[in-house]
PDB file of C-alpha atoms in Angstrom:
ATOM      1  CA  MET A   1     105.408 104.224 106.719  1.00 45.00           C
ATOM      2  CA  ASP A   2     104.788 101.769 109.571  1.00 53.00           C
ATOM      3  CA  THR A   3     104.629  97.978 109.147  1.00 49.00           C
ATOM      4  CA  GLU A   4     100.818  97.801 109.209  1.00 56.00           C
ATOM      5  CA  LYS A   5     100.551 100.281 106.325  1.00 60.00           C
ATOM      6  CA  LYS A   6     102.862  98.255 104.092  1.00 67.00           C
ATOM      7  CA  TRP A   7     101.886  94.803 105.273  1.00 86.00           C
ATOM      8  CA  ILE A   8     101.962  93.637 101.657  1.00 95.00           C
ATOM      9  CA  ASP A   9     104.782  95.512  99.964  1.00 96.00           C
ATOM     10  CA  ILE A  10     105.011  95.506  96.163  1.00 96.00           C
ATOM     11  CA  ARG A  11     108.150  97.361  95.192  1.00 95.00           C
ATOM     12  CA  ARG A  12     109.187  98.351  91.637  1.00 95.00           C
ATOM     13  CA  VAL A  13     107.820  95.144  90.089  1.00 95.00           C
ATOM     14  CA  SER A  14     108.214  94.500  86.359  1.00 94.00           C
ATOM     15  CA  ARG A  15     106.597  91.640  84.440  1.00 93.00           C
ATOM     16  CA  THR A  16     107.031  90.876  80.740  1.00 91.00           C
ATOM     17  CA  TYR A  17     105.498  88.222  78.506  1.00 87.00           C
ATOM     18  CA  PHE A  18     106.154  87.220  74.909  1.00 86.00           C
ATOM     19  CA  ASP A  19     103.278  86.380  72.581  1.00 80.00           C
ATOM     20  CA  THR A  20     103.248  83.553  70.032  1.00 83.00           C
ATOM     21  CA  ALA A  21     104.952  85.809  67.469  1.00 84.00           C
ATOM     22  CA  GLY A  22     107.739  86.622  69.915  1.00 82.00           C
ATOM     23  CA  LEU A  23     106.486  90.170  70.518  1.00 86.00           C
ATOM     24  CA  GLN A  24     107.375  91.520  73.968  1.00 88.00           C
ATOM     25  CA  ILE A  25     104.418  92.576  76.122  1.00 87.00           C
ATOM     26  CA  ASP A  26     105.300  94.733  79.112  1.00 90.00           C
ATOM     27  CA  VAL A  27     102.546  94.142  81.652  1.00 92.00           C
ATOM     28  CA  PHE A  28     104.173  96.295  84.370  1.00 89.00           C
ATOM     29  CA  ARG A  29     107.205  98.520  84.569  1.00 88.00           C
ATOM     30  CA  GLU A  30     108.387  99.179  88.110  1.00 92.00           C
ATOM     31  CA  LEU A  31     104.906  99.040  89.646  1.00 94.00           C
ATOM     32  CA  SER A  32     104.726  99.775  93.389  1.00 95.00           C
ATOM     33  CA  LEU A  33     101.833  99.356  95.837  1.00 95.00           C
ATOM     34  CA  GLU A  34     101.454  99.026  99.592  1.00 95.00           C
ATOM     35  CA  ILE A  35      98.507  97.121 101.060  1.00 96.00           C
ATOM     36  CA  ARG A  36      97.560  97.555 104.683  1.00 94.00           C
ATOM     37  CA  LYS A  37      96.803  94.812 107.161  1.00 94.00           C
ATOM     38  CA  SER A  38      93.083  93.931 107.383  1.00 94.00           C
ATOM     39  CA  GLU A  39      92.073  96.381 104.658  1.00 95.00           C
ATOM     40  CA  PHE A  40      89.759  95.730 101.708  1.00 96.00           C
ATOM     41  CA  LEU A  41      91.482  97.006  98.569  1.00 97.00           C
ATOM     42  CA  SER A  42      89.671  97.161  95.229  1.00 97.00           C
ATOM     43  CA  LEU A  43      91.885  97.014  92.143  1.00 96.00           C
ATOM     44  CA  ILE A  44      90.380  98.471  88.987  1.00 94.00           C
ATOM     45  CA  GLY A  45      91.677  99.458  85.565  1.00 90.00           C
ATOM     46  CA  PRO A  46      91.286  99.037  81.805  1.00 87.00           C
ATOM     47  CA  SER A  47      91.134  95.588  80.233  1.00 84.00           C
ATOM     48  CA  GLY A  48      94.542  93.953  79.876  1.00 83.00           C
ATOM     49  CA  CYS A  49      96.306  96.358  82.269  1.00 87.00           C
ATOM     50  CA  GLY A  50      97.654  93.558  84.474  1.00 90.00           C
ATOM     51  CA  LYS A  51      95.167  93.293  87.355  1.00 92.00           C
ATOM     52  CA  THR A  52      95.033  89.498  87.293  1.00 93.00           C
ATOM     53  CA  THR A  53      98.808  89.263  86.832  1.00 94.00           C
ATOM     54  CA  LEU A  54      99.299  91.406  89.943  1.00 95.00           C
ATOM     55  CA  LEU A  55      96.956  89.154  91.915  1.00 95.00           C
ATOM     56  CA  ARG A  56      98.843  86.075  90.724  1.00 95.00           C
ATOM     57  CA  LEU A  57     102.143  87.626  91.794  1.00 96.00           C
ATOM     58  CA  ILE A  58     100.775  88.246  95.301  1.00 97.00           C
ATOM     59  CA  ALA A  59      99.530  84.651  95.364  1.00 96.00           C
ATOM     60  CA  GLY A  60     102.962  83.347  94.344  1.00 95.00           C
ATOM     61  CA  LEU A  61     101.504  81.775  91.194  1.00 94.00           C
ATOM     62  CA  ASP A  62     103.799  83.917  89.029  1.00 94.00           C
ATOM     63  CA  ILE A  63     107.136  85.637  89.520  1.00 92.00           C
ATOM     64  CA  PRO A  64     108.346  89.050  88.302  1.00 93.00           C
ATOM     65  CA  GLN A  65     111.421  89.714  86.190  1.00 92.00           C
ATOM     66  CA  ALA A  66     112.377  92.577  88.488  1.00 93.00           C
ATOM     67  CA  GLY A  67     111.336  94.073  91.800  1.00 94.00           C
ATOM     68  CA  MET A  68     110.084  92.348  94.943  1.00 93.00           C
ATOM     69  CA  LEU A  69     106.880  91.403  96.733  1.00 95.00           C
ATOM     70  CA  SER A  70     106.653  90.626 100.435  1.00 95.00           C
ATOM     71  CA  ILE A  71     104.154  89.921 103.201  1.00 94.00           C
ATOM     72  CA  GLU A  72     105.123  90.971 106.721  1.00 91.00           C
ATOM     73  CA  GLY A  73     108.633  91.567 105.417  1.00 90.00           C
ATOM     74  CA  LYS A  74     108.985  88.025 104.028  1.00 93.00           C
ATOM     75  CA  PRO A  75     109.529  87.669 100.252  1.00 94.00           C
ATOM     76  CA  ILE A  76     106.733  86.060  98.227  1.00 95.00           C
ATOM     77  CA  GLU A  77     108.419  83.300  96.259  1.00 91.00           C
ATOM     78  CA  LYS A  78     105.724  80.616  95.943  1.00 93.00           C
ATOM     79  CA  PRO A  79     102.084  79.890  96.824  1.00 93.00           C
ATOM     80  CA  GLY A  80     101.225  79.435 100.491  1.00 91.00           C
ATOM     81  CA  TYR A  81      98.259  78.720 102.739  1.00 90.00           C
ATOM     82  CA  ASP A  82      98.511  82.256 104.081  1.00 92.00           C
ATOM     83  CA  ARG A  83      96.977  83.404 100.767  1.00 94.00           C
ATOM     84  CA  GLY A  84      93.592  82.228  99.512  1.00 93.00           C
ATOM     85  CA  TYR A  85      92.607  82.691  95.857  1.00 95.00           C
ATOM     86  CA  VAL A  86      89.121  82.737  94.325  1.00 94.00           C
ATOM     87  CA  PHE A  87      89.077  82.644  90.521  1.00 90.00           C
ATOM     88  CA  GLN A  88      86.654  84.201  88.040  1.00 87.00           C
ATOM     89  CA  GLN A  89      84.893  80.856  87.688  1.00 86.00           C
ATOM     90  CA  ALA A  90      84.298  78.555  90.619  1.00 86.00           C
ATOM     91  CA  ILE A  91      86.639  75.589  90.131  1.00 89.00           C
ATOM     92  CA  LEU A  92      85.014  72.800  92.129  1.00 95.00           C
ATOM     93  CA  PHE A  93      85.496  69.041  92.068  1.00 95.00           C
ATOM     94  CA  PRO A  94      82.292  67.829  90.352  1.00 96.00           C
ATOM     95  CA  TRP A  95      82.366  64.467  92.150  1.00 96.00           C
ATOM     96  CA  LYS A  96      82.565  66.058  95.600  1.00 96.00           C
ATOM     97  CA  THR A  97      79.752  67.534  97.672  1.00 97.00           C
ATOM     98  CA  VAL A  98      79.750  71.103  99.003  1.00 96.00           C
ATOM     99  CA  GLU A  99      81.132  69.845 102.311  1.00 95.00           C
ATOM    100  CA  GLU A 100      83.826  67.757 100.625  1.00 96.00           C
ATOM    101  CA  ASN A 101      84.877  70.611  98.313  1.00 96.00           C
ATOM    102  CA  ILE A 102      85.297  72.969 101.252  1.00 95.00           C
ATOM    103  CA  ALA A 103      87.273  70.299 103.110  1.00 95.00           C
ATOM    104  CA  THR A 104      89.881  69.877 100.357  1.00 92.00           C
ATOM    105  CA  GLY A 105      92.123  72.601 101.776  1.00 83.00           C
ATOM    106  CA  LEU A 106      92.049  71.013 105.223  1.00 90.00           C
ATOM    107  CA  ARG A 107      92.941  67.628 103.757  1.00 90.00           C
ATOM    108  CA  ALA A 108      95.822  69.120 101.758  1.00 85.00           C
ATOM    109  CA  ARG A 109      97.233  70.562 104.973  1.00 86.00           C
ATOM    110  CA  HIS A 110      96.613  67.286 106.863  1.00 88.00           C
ATOM    111  CA  VAL A 111      94.462  69.023 109.485  1.00 91.00           C
ATOM    112  CA  TYR A 112      91.078  67.617 108.456  1.00 90.00           C
ATOM    113  CA  ARG A 113      90.534  65.540 111.599  1.00 90.00           C
ATOM    114  CA  GLU A 114      91.315  68.417 113.922  1.00 90.00           C
ATOM    115  CA  ARG A 115      89.260  71.023 112.069  1.00 90.00           C
ATOM    116  CA  LYS A 116      86.459  69.200 110.234  1.00 89.00           C
ATOM    117  CA  GLY A 117      83.982  70.596 112.749  1.00 90.00           C
ATOM    118  CA  GLN A 118      84.616  74.057 111.299  1.00 92.00           C
ATOM    119  CA  ILE A 119      83.215  73.137 107.886  1.00 94.00           C
ATOM    120  CA  ARG A 120      79.670  73.730 109.152  1.00 92.00           C
ATOM    121  CA  GLU A 121      80.684  77.206 110.358  1.00 92.00           C
ATOM    122  CA  TYR A 122      81.957  78.188 106.908  1.00 92.00           C
ATOM    123  CA  ILE A 123      78.931  76.741 105.124  1.00 94.00           C
ATOM    124  CA  GLU A 124      76.756  78.964 107.304  1.00 92.00           C
ATOM    125  CA  ARG A 125      79.052  81.951 106.858  1.00 90.00           C
ATOM    126  CA  VAL A 126      78.599  81.915 103.078  1.00 92.00           C
ATOM    127  CA  GLY A 127      74.866  81.251 103.284  1.00 91.00           C
ATOM    128  CA  LEU A 128      74.712  77.641 102.088  1.00 93.00           C
ATOM    129  CA  ASN A 129      72.775  76.072 104.958  1.00 93.00           C
ATOM    130  CA  GLY A 130      71.097  72.871 103.855  1.00 92.00           C
ATOM    131  CA  PHE A 131      73.383  72.318 100.861  1.00 95.00           C
ATOM    132  CA  ASP A 132      76.141  70.360 102.616  1.00 93.00           C
ATOM    133  CA  CYS A 133      75.523  67.230 100.546  1.00 95.00           C
ATOM    134  CA  ALA A 134      74.733  68.928  97.226  1.00 96.00           C
ATOM    135  CA  TYR A 135      76.986  68.417  94.214  1.00 97.00           C
ATOM    136  CA  PRO A 136      78.191  71.279  91.969  1.00 96.00           C
ATOM    137  CA  HIS A 137      75.760  70.374  89.152  1.00 95.00           C
ATOM    138  CA  GLU A 138      72.917  70.956  91.617  1.00 96.00           C
ATOM    139  CA  LEU A 139      74.069  74.503  92.451  1.00 95.00           C
ATOM    140  CA  SER A 140      73.627  77.859  90.753  1.00 93.00           C
ATOM    141  CA  GLY A 141      76.643  79.903  89.657  1.00 91.00           C
ATOM    142  CA  GLY A 142      76.369  82.117  92.724  1.00 91.00           C
ATOM    143  CA  MET A 143      76.178  79.136  95.047  1.00 93.00           C
ATOM    144  CA  MET A 144      79.267  77.585  93.467  1.00 94.00           C
ATOM    145  CA  GLN A 145      81.181  80.822  94.054  1.00 93.00           C
ATOM    146  CA  ARG A 146      80.059  80.726  97.696  1.00 93.00           C
ATOM    147  CA  VAL A 147      81.595  77.244  97.952  1.00 95.00           C
ATOM    148  CA  ALA A 148      84.842  78.534  96.398  1.00 94.00           C
ATOM    149  CA  ILE A 149      84.954  81.436  98.880  1.00 93.00           C
ATOM    150  CA  ALA A 150      84.323  79.113 101.836  1.00 93.00           C
ATOM    151  CA  ARG A 151      87.023  76.731 100.594  1.00 93.00           C
ATOM    152  CA  ALA A 152      89.525  79.606 100.464  1.00 92.00           C
ATOM    153  CA  LEU A 153      88.499  80.988 103.855  1.00 92.00           C
ATOM    154  CA  ILE A 154      88.566  77.752 105.851  1.00 92.00           C
ATOM    155  CA  ASN A 155      92.369  77.766 105.736  1.00 90.00           C
ATOM    156  CA  GLU A 156      92.186  81.104 107.590  1.00 91.00           C
ATOM    157  CA  PRO A 157      94.429  82.922 105.105  1.00 93.00           C
ATOM    158  CA  LYS A 158      96.014  86.227 105.994  1.00 93.00           C
ATOM    159  CA  VAL A 159      95.105  87.473 102.522  1.00 96.00           C
ATOM    160  CA  LEU A 160      92.088  86.625 100.360  1.00 96.00           C
ATOM    161  CA  LEU A 161      92.594  87.343  96.650  1.00 97.00           C
ATOM    162  CA  LEU A 162      89.406  87.708  94.599  1.00 96.00           C
ATOM    163  CA  ASP A 163      89.818  87.690  90.817  1.00 94.00           C
ATOM    164  CA  GLU A 164      86.470  89.008  89.546  1.00 92.00           C
ATOM    165  CA  PRO A 165      84.562  86.176  91.241  1.00 89.00           C
ATOM    166  CA  LEU A 166      81.185  87.875  90.675  1.00 89.00           C
ATOM    167  CA  GLY A 167      81.666  88.967  87.072  1.00 83.00           C
ATOM    168  CA  ALA A 168      79.564  86.209  85.474  1.00 79.00           C
ATOM    169  CA  LEU A 169      76.631  86.420  87.895  1.00 86.00           C
ATOM    170  CA  ASP A 170      73.265  88.094  87.413  1.00 87.00           C
ATOM    171  CA  ALA A 171      72.748  91.486  89.064  1.00 88.00           C
ATOM    172  CA  PHE A 172      70.646  90.258  92.006  1.00 88.00           C
ATOM    173  CA  THR A 173      73.018  87.405  92.875  1.00 89.00           C
ATOM    174  CA  ARG A 174      76.005  89.710  92.504  1.00 91.00           C
ATOM    175  CA  ILE A 175      74.623  92.278  94.956  1.00 91.00           C
ATOM    176  CA  ASP A 176      73.734  89.530  97.431  1.00 92.00           C
ATOM    177  CA  LEU A 177      77.243  88.058  97.254  1.00 92.00           C
ATOM    178  CA  GLN A 178      78.792  91.506  97.635  1.00 93.00           C
ATOM    179  CA  ASP A 179      76.996  91.790 100.974  1.00 92.00           C
ATOM    180  CA  THR A 180      78.217  88.306 101.952  1.00 92.00           C
ATOM    181  CA  ILE A 181      81.842  89.179 101.125  1.00 93.00           C
ATOM    182  CA  ARG A 182      81.696  92.496 102.954  1.00 93.00           C
ATOM    183  CA  ASN A 183      80.194  90.832 106.052  1.00 92.00           C
ATOM    184  CA  ILE A 184      82.899  88.148 106.002  1.00 92.00           C
ATOM    185  CA  TRP A 185      85.560  90.863 105.836  1.00 94.00           C
ATOM    186  CA  LYS A 186      84.015  92.660 108.811  1.00 92.00           C
ATOM    187  CA  GLU A 187      83.802  89.431 110.825  1.00 91.00           C
ATOM    188  CA  THR A 188      87.255  88.040 110.068  1.00 91.00           C
ATOM    189  CA  GLY A 189      89.461  91.096 109.480  1.00 92.00           C
ATOM    190  CA  THR A 190      91.127  89.223 106.619  1.00 94.00           C
ATOM    191  CA  THR A 191      93.055  91.398 104.183  1.00 96.00           C
ATOM    192  CA  ILE A 192      91.132  91.241 100.894  1.00 97.00           C
ATOM    193  CA  VAL A 193      92.294  92.331  97.445  1.00 97.00           C
ATOM    194  CA  LEU A 194      89.544  92.386  94.816  1.00 97.00           C
ATOM    195  CA  VAL A 195      90.033  92.692  91.056  1.00 96.00           C
ATOM    196  CA  THR A 196      86.903  94.059  89.386  1.00 94.00           C
ATOM    197  CA  HIS A 197      85.761  95.979  86.305  1.00 90.00           C
ATOM    198  CA  ASP A 198      82.660  97.221  88.156  1.00 92.00           C
ATOM    199  CA  VAL A 199      83.135 100.699  89.655  1.00 93.00           C
ATOM    200  CA  ASP A 200      80.095 100.376  91.935  1.00 94.00           C
ATOM    201  CA  GLU A 201      81.441  97.068  93.240  1.00 95.00           C
ATOM    202  CA  ALA A 202      84.865  98.582  93.844  1.00 95.00           C
ATOM    203  CA  ILE A 203      83.302 101.390  95.908  1.00 95.00           C
ATOM    204  CA  TYR A 204      80.753  99.239  97.724  1.00 95.00           C
ATOM    205  CA  LEU A 205      83.328  96.713  98.923  1.00 95.00           C
ATOM    206  CA  GLY A 206      86.617  98.577  99.124  1.00 95.00           C
ATOM    207  CA  GLU A 207      88.114 100.827 101.767  1.00 95.00           C
ATOM    208  CA  ARG A 208      90.568 102.024  99.132  1.00 96.00           C
ATOM    209  CA  ILE A 209      90.528 101.778  95.343  1.00 96.00           C
ATOM    210  CA  ALA A 210      93.786 101.380  93.411  1.00 96.00           C
ATOM    211  CA  VAL A 211      93.345 102.630  89.834  1.00 95.00           C
ATOM    212  CA  MET A 212      95.684 101.055  87.279  1.00 93.00           C
ATOM    213  CA  THR A 213      96.771 102.573  83.984  1.00 91.00           C
ATOM    214  CA  ALA A 214      96.673 100.900  80.599  1.00 88.00           C
ATOM    215  CA  ARG A 215      99.583  98.591  79.859  1.00 85.00           C
ATOM    216  CA  PRO A 216     102.327  98.822  80.921  1.00 87.00           C
ATOM    217  CA  GLY A 217     100.411  99.031  84.160  1.00 86.00           C
ATOM    218  CA  GLN A 218     101.071 101.492  86.935  1.00 91.00           C
ATOM    219  CA  ILE A 219      99.039 102.570  89.947  1.00 93.00           C
ATOM    220  CA  SER A 220      97.846 105.981  88.811  1.00 92.00           C
ATOM    221  CA  GLU A 221      95.930 106.863  91.968  1.00 92.00           C
ATOM    222  CA  ILE A 222      94.716 105.498  95.293  1.00 95.00           C
ATOM    223  CA  ILE A 223      91.188 106.663  96.140  1.00 95.00           C
ATOM    224  CA  ASP A 224      90.005 106.507  99.746  1.00 95.00           C
ATOM    225  CA  VAL A 225      86.378 105.379 100.036  1.00 94.00           C
ATOM    226  CA  ALA A 226      85.454 107.908 102.700  1.00 86.00           C
ATOM    227  CA  ILE A 227      81.798 106.963 103.049  1.00 85.00           C
ATOM    228  CA  GLY A 228      80.449 106.849 106.588  1.00 73.00           C
ATOM    229  CA  GLY A 229      77.884 104.312 107.787  1.00 71.00           C
ATOM    230  CA  GLU A 230      76.350 101.661 105.560  1.00 80.00           C
ATOM    231  CA  ARG A 231      77.149 101.735 101.852  1.00 84.00           C
ATOM    232  CA  ASP A 232      74.191 102.933  99.768  1.00 87.00           C
ATOM    233  CA  ARG A 233      74.577 103.158  95.986  1.00 89.00           C
ATOM    234  CA  ASN A 234      71.955 105.912  95.811  1.00 88.00           C
ATOM    235  CA  ARG A 235      73.491 108.248  98.372  1.00 89.00           C
ATOM    236  CA  ASP A 236      75.053 111.486  97.188  1.00 89.00           C
ATOM    237  CA  ASP A 237      78.507 110.617  98.557  1.00 90.00           C
ATOM    238  CA  PHE A 238      78.452 107.248  96.750  1.00 92.00           C
ATOM    239  CA  ILE A 239      77.393 108.911  93.484  1.00 91.00           C
ATOM    240  CA  ARG A 240      80.101 111.568  93.792  1.00 91.00           C
ATOM    241  CA  LEU A 241      82.736 108.907  94.408  1.00 92.00           C
ATOM    242  CA  ARG A 242      81.468 106.901  91.436  1.00 92.00           C
ATOM    243  CA  ARG A 243      81.832 109.970  89.213  1.00 91.00           C
ATOM    244  CA  ARG A 244      85.322 110.681  90.515  1.00 91.00           C
ATOM    245  CA  THR A 245      86.440 107.059  90.055  1.00 92.00           C
ATOM    246  CA  LEU A 246      85.076 106.926  86.511  1.00 91.00           C
ATOM    247  CA  GLU A 247      86.959 110.126  85.669  1.00 88.00           C
ATOM    248  CA  LYS A 248      90.202 108.706  87.052  1.00 86.00           C
ATOM    249  CA  LEU A 249      89.632 105.424  85.237  1.00 82.00           C
ATOM    250  CA  HIS A 250      89.064 107.234  81.957  1.00 77.00           C
ATOM    251  CA  LEU A 251      92.263 109.226  82.406  1.00 65.00           C
ATOM    252  CA  ALA A 252      94.191 106.087  83.368  1.00 55.00           C
ATOM    253  CA  GLY A 253      92.918 104.174  80.351  1.00 57.00           C
ATOM    254  CA  GLY A 254      94.070 106.597  77.692  1.00 52.00           C
ATOM    255  CA  PRO A 255      93.463 105.759  74.041  1.00 46.00           C
ATOM    256  CA  ARG A 256      93.828 102.003  74.660  1.00 43.00           C
ATOM    257  CA  SER A 257      91.343 101.764  77.521  1.00 40.00           C
ATOM    258  CA  LEU A 258      88.736  99.909  75.499  1.00 37.00           C
ATOM    259  CA  VAL A 259      91.181  97.700  73.630  1.00 37.00           C
ATOM    260  CA  CYS A 260      91.957  94.208  74.827  1.00 37.00           C
ATOM    261  CA  GLY A 261      95.615  93.455  74.324  1.00 37.00           C
ATOM    262  CA  PRO A 262      96.905  89.899  73.959  1.00 38.00           C
ATOM    263  CA  GLY A 263      95.267  87.923  76.751  1.00 41.00           C
ATOM    264  CA  GLU A 264      92.386  89.688  78.526  1.00 42.00           C
ATOM    265  CA  ALA A 265      93.216  87.710  81.651  1.00 48.00           C
ATOM    266  CA  ILE A 266      96.478  89.611  82.035  1.00 49.00           C
TER     267      ILE A 266
END
């Protein structure tokens, strides 16, 4: 496989935790996955199968007991500005405005003076025009997630990691933000990896869907989202792909698919 097709290379990764009683929890056993440059990959699977752990490993926020992860052939050993991370809940500084929150990444990299003019561009990109000086308590949940996405994007990461950032939003806001994220991906060509429990969201946003098994997690199947033109949830090809994905997810889940193991955020 050429370099572009294994731009992020996850090779035979194993990750184990121990609970408070000392019981060993095998999150993965020799999990492998290749992520292509500039693709949008949706990662879906039963609760507790290790989706968030895999995202954290790519981000360098966690390390495996065995196996290796690399980007462009370079091992992932710690966090870096080449990877942006958006959490399930928007984690904003409550005493900072929208503009100041977005600027935090630039300040951390000591490039604020050179690039502060770009803050306006990212505020517009996520649809927050007119809210530059608003504080988090003045924003809705969806607006706060837009700030978190802009803050991750302004560092121009090679990879954007999205850990169910829309899960707590109402249906209308969620659909609107899905369109925003997809448009950003089209405009920037940033590699995006999305963890979601929502099959429709996985299909609507992803170019490929990686289905994970119940713990210990494995990639049971990669589904190509071969839908031409604009994504429409009511089209026959979308409905067929939804049915196929649900079938694969059910098979991957097995008897434990509806059971949360220790730590849902695994």
